[in-house]
Amino acid sequence: MRRQTAVFISLFILATAFTQAQPNLNIKRVVVNWPAVELYFSVGCNGTPAYNMLVSDFKVYDNGEEMTSLTLACPDPAQSCAMSTALVFDASGSMAGAGNAGAIAGGEAFVQSMDGQNDEAAVIWFNTYPTLQQGLTSDTSLLNAAVRAIPAAGGTAVWDALYVGLVQVANSGSNSCRAVVLLTDGMDNASTHFPSELIAFANAQHI
């Protein structure tokens, strides 16, 4: 049985880099895949973000005991991160008309924002059941064709469709930045999966 773990992170050296002001640390998310614990956070001072921190700039405690096995990764804000993204669209009957047109326009705008080389996306639509219209690809012409094929009829299997998107990115995504973007206008009424299950899966897969 996994024991309950309280994780605390404290900043102790950053002030030397900002001698005229108080540093701040904002924890965004904690992911526990025991024995690994991941902390997602931002560091800054007076509204200025810092990206040059070292592991030695932090202390992490687990139930009062200082942890010595730490790694730190910080993305370079000047460099774009190639994306592997599943686009999941509501294609239920309530989306007929303006909703469907807006979804297609949004999908095309997303595809247009891709770099056409390294970024990749998949297109999934759902009504009573999810449909993988286009698997992960960087071919924007295939993606646009898939987006334009989104129908509007049937029920709303939001969570089952989200699961298909997560599996697509987890199993086929080739980029380090990975996401699922889901658009819906209503509540789920047809799924066999549940939000807690999907959140746990997404966290475990770094999506």
C-alpha positions as a printed NumPy array, in Angstrom:
array([[  0.   ,   0.   ,   0.   ],
       [  1.44 ,   3.35 ,  -0.993],
       [  2.117,   5.529,   2.021],
       [  0.795,   9.061,   2.134],
       [  3.509,  11.507,   1.108],
       [  3.709,  15.22 ,   1.789],
       [  6.111,  17.023,  -0.536],
       [  7.476,  20.481,   0.189],
       [  9.903,  22.531,  -1.876],
       [ 11.734,  25.574,  -0.539],
       [ 13.903,  28.145,  -2.265],
       [ 17.132,  29.04 ,  -0.513],
       [ 19.708,  30.531,  -2.917],
       [ 17.72 ,  32.466,  -5.52 ],
       [ 17.915,  35.665,  -3.465],
       [ 21.638,  35.925,  -4.244],
       [ 20.752,  36.443,  -7.903],
       [ 18.214,  39.155,  -7.072],
       [ 19.83 ,  41.113,  -4.263],
       [ 17.321,  43.987,  -4.391],
       [ 14.094,  42.008,  -4.241],
       [ 12.381,  38.937,  -2.812],
       [ 12.319,  35.835,  -5.029],
       [  9.108,  33.866,  -5.438],
       [  8.273,  30.281,  -6.329],
       [  4.877,  29.199,  -7.658],
       [  4.119,  25.476,  -7.698],
       [  1.848,  24.689, -10.66 ],
       [  1.328,  20.959, -10.316],
       [  2.476,  17.909,  -8.347],
       [  2.438,  14.477, -10.005],
       [  3.038,  11.436,  -7.796],
       [  4.02 ,   8.237,  -9.584],
       [  5.622,   6.691,  -6.524],
       [  8.539,   6.498,  -5.933],
       [  8.955,   9.369,  -8.428],
       [  7.434,  12.748,  -7.556],
       [  7.363,  15.534, -10.158],
       [  6.988,  19.2  ,  -9.233],
       [  6.085,  21.709, -11.935],
       [  6.819,  25.283, -10.866],
       [  7.882,  28.741, -11.952],
       [ 10.547,  30.926, -10.354],
       [ 10.883,  34.676, -10.594],
       [ 11.502,  37.952,  -8.878],
       [  9.351,  41.075,  -9.095],
       [  7.487,  39.569, -12.035],
       [ 10.674,  38.65 , -13.924],
       [ 10.911,  34.897, -14.61 ],
       [ 14.198,  33.057, -14.05 ],
       [ 15.284,  30.214, -16.301],
       [ 18.88 ,  29.638, -15.214],
       [ 18.31 ,  27.839, -11.934],
       [ 20.421,  24.897, -10.761],
       [ 19.492,  21.885,  -8.64 ],
       [ 21.663,  23.379,  -5.896],
       [ 19.288,  26.368,  -5.748],
       [ 16.531,  24.247,  -4.203],
       [ 15.846,  21.999,  -1.258],
       [ 13.077,  19.404,  -1.38 ],
       [ 11.689,  17.691,   1.712],
       [  9.607,  14.528,   1.951],
       [  7.862,  14.318,   5.337],
       [ 10.585,  16.488,   6.85 ],
       [ 13.487,  14.559,   5.341],
       [ 15.644,  16.36 ,   2.773],
       [ 15.735,  14.597,  -0.596],
       [ 19.163,  14.36 ,  -2.25 ],
       [ 18.247,  12.564,  -5.504],
       [ 16.938,  15.464,  -7.605],
       [ 16.899,  16.374, -11.28 ],
       [ 15.886,  19.701, -12.767],
       [ 14.73 ,  20.482, -16.299],
       [ 13.877,  23.934, -17.592],
       [ 12.673,  24.589, -21.174],
       [ 14.368,  27.374, -23.08 ],
       [ 11.678,  30.048, -23.585],
       [ 13.447,  31.229, -26.75 ],
       [ 13.003,  27.822, -28.392],
       [  9.67 ,  26.458, -29.593],
       [  8.771,  22.941, -28.546],
       [  7.526,  20.642, -31.3  ],
       [  4.048,  19.387, -30.408],
       [  2.249,  16.074, -30.654],
       [ -1.417,  16.976, -30.199],
       [ -4.691,  15.097, -30.475],
       [ -7.566,  17.358, -31.519],
       [-10.833,  15.917, -30.199],
       [-14.069,  17.423, -31.562],
       [-17.664,  17.107, -30.431],
       [-19.671,  15.846, -33.407],
       [-22.96 ,  15.261, -31.58 ],
       [-26.327,  16.448, -32.816],
       [-26.247,  19.579, -30.666],
       [-23.241,  20.806, -32.681],
       [-25.247,  21.014, -35.931],
       [-25.069,  24.358, -37.701],
       [-22.979,  27.146, -36.194],
       [-21.344,  24.883, -33.609],
       [-20.028,  22.488, -36.227],
       [-18.877,  25.356, -38.458],
       [-17.041,  26.937, -35.529],
       [-15.373,  23.661, -34.591],
       [-14.145,  23.173, -38.161],
       [-12.873,  26.755, -38.331],
       [-11.046,  26.303, -35.027],
       [ -9.515,  23.043, -36.196],
       [ -8.297,  24.621, -39.417],
       [ -6.803,  27.533, -37.46 ],
       [ -4.92 ,  25.097, -35.239],
       [ -3.572,  23.201, -38.238],
       [ -2.513,  26.486, -39.848],
       [ -0.496,  27.332, -36.717],
       [  1.586,  24.135, -37.041],
       [  5.095,  24.393, -38.477],
       [  4.413,  21.793, -41.202],
       [  7.532,  19.813, -40.313],
       [  7.927,  18.739, -36.696],
       [  4.526,  19.53 , -35.199],
       [  2.069,  16.681, -35.55 ],
       [ -1.603,  16.282, -34.778],
       [ -4.394,  13.733, -34.857],
       [ -8.089,  14.422, -35.49 ],
       [-10.718,  12.574, -33.479],
       [-14.432,  13.312, -33.475],
       [-17.107,  11.847, -31.265],
       [-20.826,  11.481, -30.97 ],
       [-22.191,   8.261, -29.483],
       [-18.77 ,   6.707, -30.168],
       [-15.335,   8.208, -30.859],
       [-13.815,   8.025, -34.34 ],
       [-10.113,   8.405, -35.124],
       [-10.471,  10.316, -38.398],
       [ -6.743,  10.943, -38.831],
       [ -3.824,   9.52 , -36.857],
       [ -0.857,  11.643, -35.818],
       [  0.767,  13.284, -38.816],
       [  2.591,  16.479, -39.764],
       [  0.802,  16.55 , -43.148],
       [ -1.449,  19.599, -42.84 ],
       [ -3.45 ,  18.726, -45.962],
       [ -4.494,  15.406, -44.413],
       [ -5.343,  17.145, -41.153],
       [ -7.454,  19.819, -42.838],
       [ -9.352,  17.143, -44.775],
       [-10.013,  15.279, -41.521],
       [-11.234,  18.432, -39.766],
       [-13.623,  19.231, -42.627],
       [-15.114,  15.735, -42.336],
       [-16.442,  16.299, -38.788],
       [-20.207,  15.497, -38.774],
       [-22.914,  16.586, -36.306],
       [-25.322,  13.84 , -35.186],
       [-25.797,  11.474, -32.255],
       [-24.827,  11.369, -28.588],
       [-21.878,  12.768, -26.616],
       [-19.147,  10.315, -25.552],
       [-16.727,  12.956, -24.252],
       [-14.605,  10.757, -21.972],
       [-14.292,   7.833, -24.39 ],
       [-13.097,  10.258, -27.079],
       [-10.621,  11.854, -24.697],
       [ -9.273,   8.389, -23.947],
       [ -8.738,   7.736, -27.656],
       [ -6.859,  11.039, -27.917],
       [ -4.641,  10.229, -24.939],
       [ -3.808,   6.769, -26.276],
       [ -3.006,   8.203, -29.705],
       [ -0.545,  10.715, -28.232],
       [  0.925,   8.26 , -25.703],
       [  1.534,   5.485, -28.238],
       [  2.339,   7.444, -31.404],
       [  3.518,  10.906, -30.347],
       [  7.136,  11.544, -31.36 ],
       [  7.6  ,  14.955, -29.71 ],
       [  8.381,  15.814, -26.093],
       [  5.585,  18.412, -25.807],
       [  2.327,  16.467, -25.896],
       [ -1.275,  17.51 , -25.4  ],
       [ -4.917,  16.709, -26.061],
       [ -7.266,  19.569, -26.986],
       [-10.954,  18.714, -26.632],
       [-13.923,  20.798, -27.762],
       [-17.465,  20.045, -26.616],
       [-20.72 ,  21.929, -26.074],
       [-22.324,  19.51 , -23.645],
       [-22.103,  16.891, -20.91 ],
       [-21.056,  13.302, -21.48 ],
       [-23.952,  10.897, -21.95 ],
       [-22.414,   7.843, -23.594],
       [-18.939,   6.998, -22.201],
       [-17.526,   3.983, -20.386],
       [-14.416,   5.865, -19.171],
       [-14.298,   8.319, -16.266],
       [-12.438,  11.628, -15.696],
       [-10.342,  10.352, -12.752],
       [ -9.062,   7.47 , -14.888],
       [ -8.166,   9.818, -17.734],
       [ -6.401,  12.325, -15.483],
       [ -4.273,   9.569, -13.96 ],
       [ -3.395,   8.229, -17.412],
       [ -2.505,  11.696, -18.729],
       [ -0.273,  12.402, -15.728],
       [  1.505,   9.074, -16.062],
       [  2.14 ,   9.725, -19.776],
       [  3.199,  13.374, -19.314],
       [  0.372,  14.621, -21.512]])
